[in-house]
Tab-separated table of C-alpha atoms in Angstrom:
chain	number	residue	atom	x	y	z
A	1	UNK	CA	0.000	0.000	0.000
A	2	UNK	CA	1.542	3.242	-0.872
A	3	UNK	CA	2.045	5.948	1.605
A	4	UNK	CA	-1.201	8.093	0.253
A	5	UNK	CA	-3.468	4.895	0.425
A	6	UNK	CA	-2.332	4.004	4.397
A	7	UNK	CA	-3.064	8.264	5.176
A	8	UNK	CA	-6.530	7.854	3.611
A	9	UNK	CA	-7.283	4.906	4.968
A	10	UNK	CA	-6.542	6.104	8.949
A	11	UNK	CA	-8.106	9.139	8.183
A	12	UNK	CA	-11.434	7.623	7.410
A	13	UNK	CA	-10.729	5.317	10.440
A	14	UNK	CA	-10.038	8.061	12.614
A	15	UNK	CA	-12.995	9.853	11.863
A	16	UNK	CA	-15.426	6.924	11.553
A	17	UNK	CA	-14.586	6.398	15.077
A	18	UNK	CA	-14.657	9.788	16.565
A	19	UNK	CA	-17.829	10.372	14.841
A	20	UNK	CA	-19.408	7.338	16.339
A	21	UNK	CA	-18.400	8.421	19.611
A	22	UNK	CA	-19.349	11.870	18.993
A	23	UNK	CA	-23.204	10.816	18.608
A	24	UNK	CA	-23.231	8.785	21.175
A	25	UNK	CA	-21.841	9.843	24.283
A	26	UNK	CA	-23.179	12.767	26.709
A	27	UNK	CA	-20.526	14.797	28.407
A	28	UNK	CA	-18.832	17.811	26.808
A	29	UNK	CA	-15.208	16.603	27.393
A	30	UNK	CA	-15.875	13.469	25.884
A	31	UNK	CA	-17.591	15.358	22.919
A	32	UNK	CA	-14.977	17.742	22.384
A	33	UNK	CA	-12.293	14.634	22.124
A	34	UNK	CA	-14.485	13.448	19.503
A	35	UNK	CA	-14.610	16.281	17.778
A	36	UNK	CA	-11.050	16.490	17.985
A	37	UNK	CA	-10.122	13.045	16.810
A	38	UNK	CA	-12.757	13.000	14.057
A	39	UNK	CA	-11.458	16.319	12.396
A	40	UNK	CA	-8.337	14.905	12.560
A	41	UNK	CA	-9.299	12.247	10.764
A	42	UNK	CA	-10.816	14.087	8.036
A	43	UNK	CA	-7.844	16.262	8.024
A	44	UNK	CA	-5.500	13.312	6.925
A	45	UNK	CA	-8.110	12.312	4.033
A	46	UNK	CA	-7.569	15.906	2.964
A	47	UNK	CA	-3.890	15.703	2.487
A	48	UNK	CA	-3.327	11.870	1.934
A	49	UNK	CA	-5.662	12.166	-1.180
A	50	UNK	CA	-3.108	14.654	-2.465
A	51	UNK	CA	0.169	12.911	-1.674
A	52	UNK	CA	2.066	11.577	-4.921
A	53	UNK	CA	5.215	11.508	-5.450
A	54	UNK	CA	7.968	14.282	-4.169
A	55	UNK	CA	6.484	16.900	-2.778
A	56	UNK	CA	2.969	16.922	-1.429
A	57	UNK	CA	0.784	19.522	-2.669
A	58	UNK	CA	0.966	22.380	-0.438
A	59	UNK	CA	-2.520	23.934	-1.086
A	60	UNK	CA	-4.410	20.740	1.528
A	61	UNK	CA	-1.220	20.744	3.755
A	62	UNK	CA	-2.280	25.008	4.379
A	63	UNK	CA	-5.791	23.845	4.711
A	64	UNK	CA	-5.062	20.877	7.108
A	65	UNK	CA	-3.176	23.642	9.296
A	66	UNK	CA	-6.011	26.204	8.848
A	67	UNK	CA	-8.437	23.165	10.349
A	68	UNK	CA	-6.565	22.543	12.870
A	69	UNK	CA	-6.245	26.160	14.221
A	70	UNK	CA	-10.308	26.418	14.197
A	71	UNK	CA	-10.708	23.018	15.826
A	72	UNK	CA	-8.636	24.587	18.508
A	73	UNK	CA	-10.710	27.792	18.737
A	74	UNK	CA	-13.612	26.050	18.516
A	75	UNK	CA	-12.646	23.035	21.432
A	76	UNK	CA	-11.503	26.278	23.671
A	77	UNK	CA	-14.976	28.229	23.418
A	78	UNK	CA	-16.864	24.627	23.876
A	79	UNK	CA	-15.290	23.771	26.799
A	80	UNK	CA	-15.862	27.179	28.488
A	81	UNK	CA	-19.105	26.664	27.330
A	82	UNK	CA	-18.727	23.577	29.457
A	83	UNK	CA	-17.663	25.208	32.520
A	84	UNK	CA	-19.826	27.748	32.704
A	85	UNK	CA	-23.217	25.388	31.991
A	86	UNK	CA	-21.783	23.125	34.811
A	87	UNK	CA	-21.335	25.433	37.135
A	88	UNK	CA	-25.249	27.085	36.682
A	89	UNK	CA	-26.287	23.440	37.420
A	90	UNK	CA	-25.075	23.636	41.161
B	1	UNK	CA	-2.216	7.973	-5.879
B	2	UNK	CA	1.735	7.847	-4.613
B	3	UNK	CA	4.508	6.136	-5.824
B	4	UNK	CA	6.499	5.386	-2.679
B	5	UNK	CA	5.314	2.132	-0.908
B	6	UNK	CA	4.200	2.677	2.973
B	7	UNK	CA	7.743	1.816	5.153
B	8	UNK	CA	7.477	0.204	8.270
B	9	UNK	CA	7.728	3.232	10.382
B	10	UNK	CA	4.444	4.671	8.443
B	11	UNK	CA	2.419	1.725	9.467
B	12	UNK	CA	3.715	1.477	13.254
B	13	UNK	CA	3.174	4.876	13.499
B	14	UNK	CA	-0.229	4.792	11.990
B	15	UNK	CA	-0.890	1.551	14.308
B	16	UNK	CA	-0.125	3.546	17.193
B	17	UNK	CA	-2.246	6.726	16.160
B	18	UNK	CA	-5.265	3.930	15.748
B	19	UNK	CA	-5.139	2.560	19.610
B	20	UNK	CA	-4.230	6.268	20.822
B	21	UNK	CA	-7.435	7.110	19.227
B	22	UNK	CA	-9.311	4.269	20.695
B	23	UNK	CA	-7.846	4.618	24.338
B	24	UNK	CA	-8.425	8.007	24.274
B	25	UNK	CA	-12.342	8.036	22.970
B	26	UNK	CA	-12.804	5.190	25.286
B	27	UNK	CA	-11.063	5.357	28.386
B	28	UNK	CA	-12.509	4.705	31.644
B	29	UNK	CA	-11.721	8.048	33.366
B	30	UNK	CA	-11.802	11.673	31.997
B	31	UNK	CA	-8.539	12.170	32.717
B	32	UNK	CA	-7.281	8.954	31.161
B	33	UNK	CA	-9.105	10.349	27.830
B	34	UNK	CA	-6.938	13.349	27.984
B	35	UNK	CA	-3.983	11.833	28.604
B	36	UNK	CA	-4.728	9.527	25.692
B	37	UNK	CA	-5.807	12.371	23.677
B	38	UNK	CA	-1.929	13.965	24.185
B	39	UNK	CA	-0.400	10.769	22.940
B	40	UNK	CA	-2.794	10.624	20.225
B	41	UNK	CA	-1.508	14.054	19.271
B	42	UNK	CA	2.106	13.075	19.558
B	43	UNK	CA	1.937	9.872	17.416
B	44	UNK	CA	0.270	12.164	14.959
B	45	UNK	CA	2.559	14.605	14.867
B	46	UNK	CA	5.378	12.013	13.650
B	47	UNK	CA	2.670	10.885	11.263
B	48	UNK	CA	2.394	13.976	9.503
B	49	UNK	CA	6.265	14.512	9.705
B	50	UNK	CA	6.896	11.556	8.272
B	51	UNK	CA	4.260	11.263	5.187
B	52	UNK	CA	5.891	14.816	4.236
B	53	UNK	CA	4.034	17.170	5.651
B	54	UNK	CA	6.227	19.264	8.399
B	55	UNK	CA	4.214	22.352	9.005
B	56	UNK	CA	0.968	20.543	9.683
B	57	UNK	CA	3.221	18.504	12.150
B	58	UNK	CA	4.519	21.299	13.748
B	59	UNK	CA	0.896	23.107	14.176
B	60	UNK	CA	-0.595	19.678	15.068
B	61	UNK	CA	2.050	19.321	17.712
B	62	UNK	CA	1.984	23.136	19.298
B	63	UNK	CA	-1.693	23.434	18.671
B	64	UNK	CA	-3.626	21.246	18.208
B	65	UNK	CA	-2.212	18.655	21.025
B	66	UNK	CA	-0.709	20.876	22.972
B	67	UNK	CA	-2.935	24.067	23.428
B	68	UNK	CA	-5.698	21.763	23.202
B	69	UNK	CA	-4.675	19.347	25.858
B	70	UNK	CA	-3.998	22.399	27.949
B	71	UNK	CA	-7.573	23.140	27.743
B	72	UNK	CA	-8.870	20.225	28.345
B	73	UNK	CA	-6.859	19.368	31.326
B	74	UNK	CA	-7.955	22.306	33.076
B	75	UNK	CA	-11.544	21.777	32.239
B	76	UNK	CA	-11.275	18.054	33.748
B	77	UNK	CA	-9.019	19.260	37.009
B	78	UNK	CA	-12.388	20.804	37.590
B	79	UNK	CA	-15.383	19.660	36.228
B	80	UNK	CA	-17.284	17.107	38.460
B	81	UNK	CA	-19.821	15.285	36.363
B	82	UNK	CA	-20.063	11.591	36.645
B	83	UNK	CA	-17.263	9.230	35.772
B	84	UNK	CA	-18.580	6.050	34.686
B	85	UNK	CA	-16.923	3.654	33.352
B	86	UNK	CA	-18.918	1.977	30.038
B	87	UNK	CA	-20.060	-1.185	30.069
B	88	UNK	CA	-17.047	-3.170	27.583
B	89	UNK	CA	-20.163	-4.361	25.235
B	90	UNK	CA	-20.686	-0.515	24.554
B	91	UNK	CA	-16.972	0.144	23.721
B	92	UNK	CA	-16.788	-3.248	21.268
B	93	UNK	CA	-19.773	-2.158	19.391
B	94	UNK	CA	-18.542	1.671	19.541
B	95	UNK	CA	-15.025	0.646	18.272
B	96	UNK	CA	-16.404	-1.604	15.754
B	97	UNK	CA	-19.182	0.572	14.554
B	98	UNK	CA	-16.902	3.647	13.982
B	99	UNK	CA	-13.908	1.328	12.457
B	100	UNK	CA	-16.571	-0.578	9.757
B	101	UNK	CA	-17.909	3.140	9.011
B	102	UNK	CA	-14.098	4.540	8.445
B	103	UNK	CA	-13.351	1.208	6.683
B	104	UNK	CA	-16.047	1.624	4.002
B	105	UNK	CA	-15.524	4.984	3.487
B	106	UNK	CA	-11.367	4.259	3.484
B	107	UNK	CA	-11.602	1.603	0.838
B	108	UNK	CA	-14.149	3.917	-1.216
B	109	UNK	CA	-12.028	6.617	-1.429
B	110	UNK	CA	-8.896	4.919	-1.864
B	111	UNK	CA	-10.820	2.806	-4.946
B	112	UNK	CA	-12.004	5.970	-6.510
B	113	UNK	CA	-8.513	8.135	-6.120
B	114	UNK	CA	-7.107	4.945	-7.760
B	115	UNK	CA	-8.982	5.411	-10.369
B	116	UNK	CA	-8.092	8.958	-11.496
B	117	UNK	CA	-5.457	10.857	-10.236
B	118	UNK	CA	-7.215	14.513	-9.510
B	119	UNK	CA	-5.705	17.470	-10.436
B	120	UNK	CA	-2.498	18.904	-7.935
B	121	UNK	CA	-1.429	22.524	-7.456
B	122	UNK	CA	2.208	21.974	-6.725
B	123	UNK	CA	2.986	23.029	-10.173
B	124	UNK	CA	0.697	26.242	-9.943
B	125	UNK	CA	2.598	26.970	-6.707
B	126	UNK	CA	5.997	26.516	-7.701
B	127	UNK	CA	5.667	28.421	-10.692
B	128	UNK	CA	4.415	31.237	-9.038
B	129	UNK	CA	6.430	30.747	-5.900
B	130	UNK	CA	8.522	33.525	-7.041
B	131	UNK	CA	6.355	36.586	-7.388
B	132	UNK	CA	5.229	36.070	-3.421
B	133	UNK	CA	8.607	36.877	-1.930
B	134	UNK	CA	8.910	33.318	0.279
B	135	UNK	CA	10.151	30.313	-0.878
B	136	UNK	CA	8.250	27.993	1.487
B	137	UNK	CA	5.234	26.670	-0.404
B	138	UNK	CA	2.862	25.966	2.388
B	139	UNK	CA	4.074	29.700	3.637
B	140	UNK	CA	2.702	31.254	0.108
B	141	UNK	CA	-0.503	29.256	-0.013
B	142	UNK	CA	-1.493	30.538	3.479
B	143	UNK	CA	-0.289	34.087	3.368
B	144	UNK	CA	-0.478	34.875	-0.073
B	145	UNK	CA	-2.596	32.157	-2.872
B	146	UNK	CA	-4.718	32.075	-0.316
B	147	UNK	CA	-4.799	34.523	2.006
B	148	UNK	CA	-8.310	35.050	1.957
B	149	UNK	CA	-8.661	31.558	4.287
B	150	UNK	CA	-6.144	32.794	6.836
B	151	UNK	CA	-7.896	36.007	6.969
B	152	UNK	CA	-11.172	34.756	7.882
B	153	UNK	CA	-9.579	32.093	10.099
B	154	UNK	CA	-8.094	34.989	11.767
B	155	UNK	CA	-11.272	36.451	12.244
B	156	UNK	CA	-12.407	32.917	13.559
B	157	UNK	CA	-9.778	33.686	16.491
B	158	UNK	CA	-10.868	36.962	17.056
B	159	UNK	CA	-14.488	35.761	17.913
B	160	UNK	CA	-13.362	33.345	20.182
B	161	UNK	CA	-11.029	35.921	21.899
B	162	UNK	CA	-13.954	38.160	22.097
B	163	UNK	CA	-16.274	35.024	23.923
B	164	UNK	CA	-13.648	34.357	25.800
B	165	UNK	CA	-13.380	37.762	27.144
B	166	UNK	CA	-17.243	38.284	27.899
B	167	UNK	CA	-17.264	35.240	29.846
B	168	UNK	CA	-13.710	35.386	31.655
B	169	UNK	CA	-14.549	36.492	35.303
B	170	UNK	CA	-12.166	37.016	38.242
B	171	UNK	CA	-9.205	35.041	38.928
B	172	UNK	CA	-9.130	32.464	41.608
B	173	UNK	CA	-6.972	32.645	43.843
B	174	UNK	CA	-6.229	36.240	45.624
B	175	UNK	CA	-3.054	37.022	44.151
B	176	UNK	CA	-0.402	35.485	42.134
B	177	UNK	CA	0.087	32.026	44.152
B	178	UNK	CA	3.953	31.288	43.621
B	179	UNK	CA	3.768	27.218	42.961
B	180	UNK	CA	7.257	25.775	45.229
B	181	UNK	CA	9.288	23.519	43.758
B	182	UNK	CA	11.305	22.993	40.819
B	183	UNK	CA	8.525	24.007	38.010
B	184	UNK	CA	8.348	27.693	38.333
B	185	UNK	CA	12.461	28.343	38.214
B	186	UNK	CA	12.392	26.001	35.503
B	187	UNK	CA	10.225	28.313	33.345
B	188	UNK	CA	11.407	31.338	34.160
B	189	UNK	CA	14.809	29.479	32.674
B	190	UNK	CA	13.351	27.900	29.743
B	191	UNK	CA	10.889	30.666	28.660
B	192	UNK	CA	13.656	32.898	27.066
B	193	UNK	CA	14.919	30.020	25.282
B	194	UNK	CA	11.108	28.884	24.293
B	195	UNK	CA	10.533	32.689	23.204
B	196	UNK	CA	13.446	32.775	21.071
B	197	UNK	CA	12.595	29.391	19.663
B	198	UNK	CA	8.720	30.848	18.605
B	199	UNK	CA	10.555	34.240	16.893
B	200	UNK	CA	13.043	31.843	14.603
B	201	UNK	CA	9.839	29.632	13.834
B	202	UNK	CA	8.495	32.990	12.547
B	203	UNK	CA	11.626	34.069	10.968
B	204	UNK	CA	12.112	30.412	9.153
B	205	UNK	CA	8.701	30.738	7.524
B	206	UNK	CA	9.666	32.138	4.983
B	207	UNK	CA	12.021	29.507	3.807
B	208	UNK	CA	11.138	25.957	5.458
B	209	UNK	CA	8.235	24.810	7.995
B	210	UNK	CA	7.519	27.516	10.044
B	211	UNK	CA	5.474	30.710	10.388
B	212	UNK	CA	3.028	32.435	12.179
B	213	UNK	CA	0.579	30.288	13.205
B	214	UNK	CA	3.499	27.719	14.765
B	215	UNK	CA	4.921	30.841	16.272
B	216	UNK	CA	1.825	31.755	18.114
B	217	UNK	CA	1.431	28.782	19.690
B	218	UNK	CA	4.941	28.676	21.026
B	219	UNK	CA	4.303	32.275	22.782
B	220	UNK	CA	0.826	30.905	24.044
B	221	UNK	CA	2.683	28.175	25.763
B	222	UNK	CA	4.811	30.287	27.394
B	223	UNK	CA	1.987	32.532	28.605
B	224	UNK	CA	-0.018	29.549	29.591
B	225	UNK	CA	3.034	28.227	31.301
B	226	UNK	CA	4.111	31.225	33.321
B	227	UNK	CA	0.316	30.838	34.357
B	228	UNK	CA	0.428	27.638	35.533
B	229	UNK	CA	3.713	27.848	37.428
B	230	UNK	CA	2.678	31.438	39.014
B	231	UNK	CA	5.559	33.123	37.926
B	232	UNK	CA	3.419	35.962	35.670
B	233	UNK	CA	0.103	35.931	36.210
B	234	UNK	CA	-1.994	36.754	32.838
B	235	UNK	CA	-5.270	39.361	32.910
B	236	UNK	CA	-7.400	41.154	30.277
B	237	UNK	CA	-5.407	43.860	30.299
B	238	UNK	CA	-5.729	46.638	27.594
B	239	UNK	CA	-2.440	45.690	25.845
B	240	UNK	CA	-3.886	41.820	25.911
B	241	UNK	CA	-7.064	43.263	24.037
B	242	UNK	CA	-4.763	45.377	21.829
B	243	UNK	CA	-3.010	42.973	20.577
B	244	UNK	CA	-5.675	40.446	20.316
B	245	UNK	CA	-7.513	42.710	17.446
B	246	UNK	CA	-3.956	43.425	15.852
B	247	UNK	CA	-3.565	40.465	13.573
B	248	UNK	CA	-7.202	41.523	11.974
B	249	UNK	CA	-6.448	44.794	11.622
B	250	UNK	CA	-2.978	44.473	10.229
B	251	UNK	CA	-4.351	41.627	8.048
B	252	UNK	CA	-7.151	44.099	6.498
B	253	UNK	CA	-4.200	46.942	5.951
B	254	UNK	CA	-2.401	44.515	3.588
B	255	UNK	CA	-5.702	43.650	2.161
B	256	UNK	CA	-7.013	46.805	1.284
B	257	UNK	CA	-3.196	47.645	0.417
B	258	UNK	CA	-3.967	45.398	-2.623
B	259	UNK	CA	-6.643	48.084	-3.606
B	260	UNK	CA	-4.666	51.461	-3.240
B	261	UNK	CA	-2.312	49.651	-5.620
B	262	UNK	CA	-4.690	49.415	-8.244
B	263	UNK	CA	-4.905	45.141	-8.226
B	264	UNK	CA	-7.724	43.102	-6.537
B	265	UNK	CA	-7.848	43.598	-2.769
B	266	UNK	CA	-5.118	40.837	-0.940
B	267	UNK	CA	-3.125	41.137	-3.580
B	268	UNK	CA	0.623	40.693	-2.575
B	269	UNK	CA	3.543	40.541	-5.370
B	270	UNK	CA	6.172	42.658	-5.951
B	271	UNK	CA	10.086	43.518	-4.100
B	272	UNK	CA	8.030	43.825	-1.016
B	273	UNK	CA	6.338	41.176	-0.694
B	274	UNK	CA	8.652	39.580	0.832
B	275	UNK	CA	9.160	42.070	3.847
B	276	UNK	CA	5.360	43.016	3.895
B	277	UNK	CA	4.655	38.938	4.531
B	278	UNK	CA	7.269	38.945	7.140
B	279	UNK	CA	6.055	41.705	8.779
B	280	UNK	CA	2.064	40.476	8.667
B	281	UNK	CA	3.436	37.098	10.089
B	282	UNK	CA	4.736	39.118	13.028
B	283	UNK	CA	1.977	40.703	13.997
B	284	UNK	CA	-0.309	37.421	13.554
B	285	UNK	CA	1.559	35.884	15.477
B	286	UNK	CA	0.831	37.942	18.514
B	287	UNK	CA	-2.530	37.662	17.681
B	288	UNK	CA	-2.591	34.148	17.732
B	289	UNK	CA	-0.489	33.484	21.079
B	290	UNK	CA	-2.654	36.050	22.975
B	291	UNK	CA	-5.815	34.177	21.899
B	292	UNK	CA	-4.832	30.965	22.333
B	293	UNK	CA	-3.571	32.146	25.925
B	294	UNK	CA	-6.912	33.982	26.794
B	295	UNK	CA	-9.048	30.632	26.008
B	296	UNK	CA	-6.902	28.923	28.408
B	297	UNK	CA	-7.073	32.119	31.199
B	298	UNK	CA	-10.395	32.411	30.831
B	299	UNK	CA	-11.007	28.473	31.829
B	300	UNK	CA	-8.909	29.568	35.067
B	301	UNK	CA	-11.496	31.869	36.024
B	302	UNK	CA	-14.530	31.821	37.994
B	303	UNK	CA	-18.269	32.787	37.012
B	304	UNK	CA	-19.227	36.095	38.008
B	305	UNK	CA	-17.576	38.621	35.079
B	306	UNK	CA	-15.200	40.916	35.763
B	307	UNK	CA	-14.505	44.390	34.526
């Protein structure tokens, strides 16, 4: 299996498993790991449909990064999202 | 799809990423899932490095494992919802549910890419490489091909920032609590060293894996760890909120630079590109490091908000 093939392949397992977990489980934490692991996942599709050869295409690679820095934003407002909703419940 | 066969390393590594994944959605204990969730993160990491890809490494590394499991680690120090374990049944059928989902959609994609090669950039990119002033590709893409992205990613940030600052209260604690022990002399050594480390990852942008984003999250660990250790305690201050809104605004100036010029707003070519990128980079990344910093302050904080 070539290098592009094994990417795609644990991308689509990685989010195929977050996004299982994602649906089915309660607590924010546990969500936002989901989230986490699934766009991940999807992330690595992204770029391991584009690697061939030398030099992987840069275009999905800036993409992949661009995900990853809105996952972040988005996991850091969730979980104080979290916090806050927990603590009203006391 | 590509030419060179998967080494050994690729699959371990990819092996390891799997059951880092699974222990982490999975694991008995909040904590445990976190802790997972940072080796999941590192394992990545060396996956991206090693299929060729060293800038999503590095942000996948500083961000997105690190920030991240900052976060979450001081959401679960505090939260105290129920920790149950599941029932194994419900983990089997998770893990197998999720991995026969991935699977089919895996093998699809991999049968259609087989297929048909799509189209690639990396010839549009490296023939106009040139023209943008840097010679990294991934560096051109995101701050000049497509600079429209980064610009709205920014503004992603900036509304987080801004959340983040509506619902950061006061501090706990009464004053800066000075931690004993070994961990806050040991960042007061290593955060010059750290800093300087984040301003050549800004500097080597230009030229190799690197740049702002990576940059930013190097300063946001050293906020977030002279936090932690109470050796500098971070607040909202007015020069935090400054410099949270400067990435935007510098980012529109080079936009709208594009117009005064004549060309199509965000355009960036010329001798200065070069500099002008540089200089954008900068100031992004102080944008970046003070918002990834202020979502982890404001988790520190308590509910009622402050000034």
């Amino acid at each position: 299996m070539t290098v592009g093939e094994v990417t795609v392949l644990l991308g689509a397992l990685l989010a195929g498993l977050g996004l299982v977990r994602l649906l089915t489980v309660d607590g924010a934490v546990e969500r936002l790991i989901a989230l986490n692991v699934t766009g991940s996942g999807v992330l690595l599709v992204l770029v391991g449909l584009s690697i061939r050869g030398e030099s992987p295409d840069p275009v999905p690679q800036a993409l992949a990064l661009t995900g990853i820095v809105i996952t972040v934003a988005v996991t850091g407002v969730g979980l104080l999202l979290a916090r806050r909703a927990g603590e009203d419940e006391q | 799809m590509s030419q060179t066969e998967a080494s050994p390393i690729v699959w371990a590594l990819a092996a390891g990423v799997l059951l880092a994944a699974v222990f982490s959605l999975y694991a008995h204990r909040r904590l445990a899932g976190v802790v997972g969730f940072l080796v999941l993160g590192a394992l990545l990491s060396a996956y991206w490095g090693i299929i060729g890809a060293p800038d999503v490494a590095l942000a996948e590394a500083a961000i997105g494992t690190g920030v991240t499991s900052a976060l979450l680690i001081q959401t679960v120090a505090v939260l105290r919802g129920p920790e149950a374990p599941i029932p194994f049944g419900r983990i089997v059928l998770g893990v197998v549910g999720g991995a026969s989902l991935g699977l089919v959609l895996g093998v699809a994609m991999v049968g259609t890419a087989a297929e048909g090669p799509g189209p690639l950039l990396t010839e549009d990119v490296d023939a106009n490489l040139h023209a943008t002033g840097v010679t990294h590709p991934v560096t051109a893409v995101l701050l000049n091909f497509r600079s429209f992205d980064t610009l709205l990613e920014i503004v992603v940030l900036l509304a987080a920032a801004g959340i983040a600052l509506g619902m950061t209260g006061k501090p706990t604690g009464s004053g800066p609590v000075r931690r004993s022990g070994i961990l806050p002399g040991f960042v007061q050594l290593v955060s010059p060293a750290v800093l300087l480390l984040g301003a050549w990852l800004l500097v080597a942008g230009s030229s190799r894996p690197g740049g702002a984003f990576q940059s930013g999250a190097v300063l946001a660990a050293t906020l977030i760890l002279l936090h932690a250790a109470g050796v500098r305690r971070l607040t909202a201050t007015v020069v935090l909120r400054v410099l949270l809104s400067a990435g935007l605004a510098a980012f529109v100036v080079v936009a709208v630079g594009g117009w005064v010029t004549g060309e199509p707003w965000l355009w960036l070519r010329g001798d200065a590109a070069g500099g002008i990128t540089l200089a954008l980079e900068t100031v992004l990344s102080l944008s970046i490091g003070t918002t990834l910093a202020l979502l982890y302050l404001s988790l520190t904080t308590t509910e009622e908000p402050g000034s």
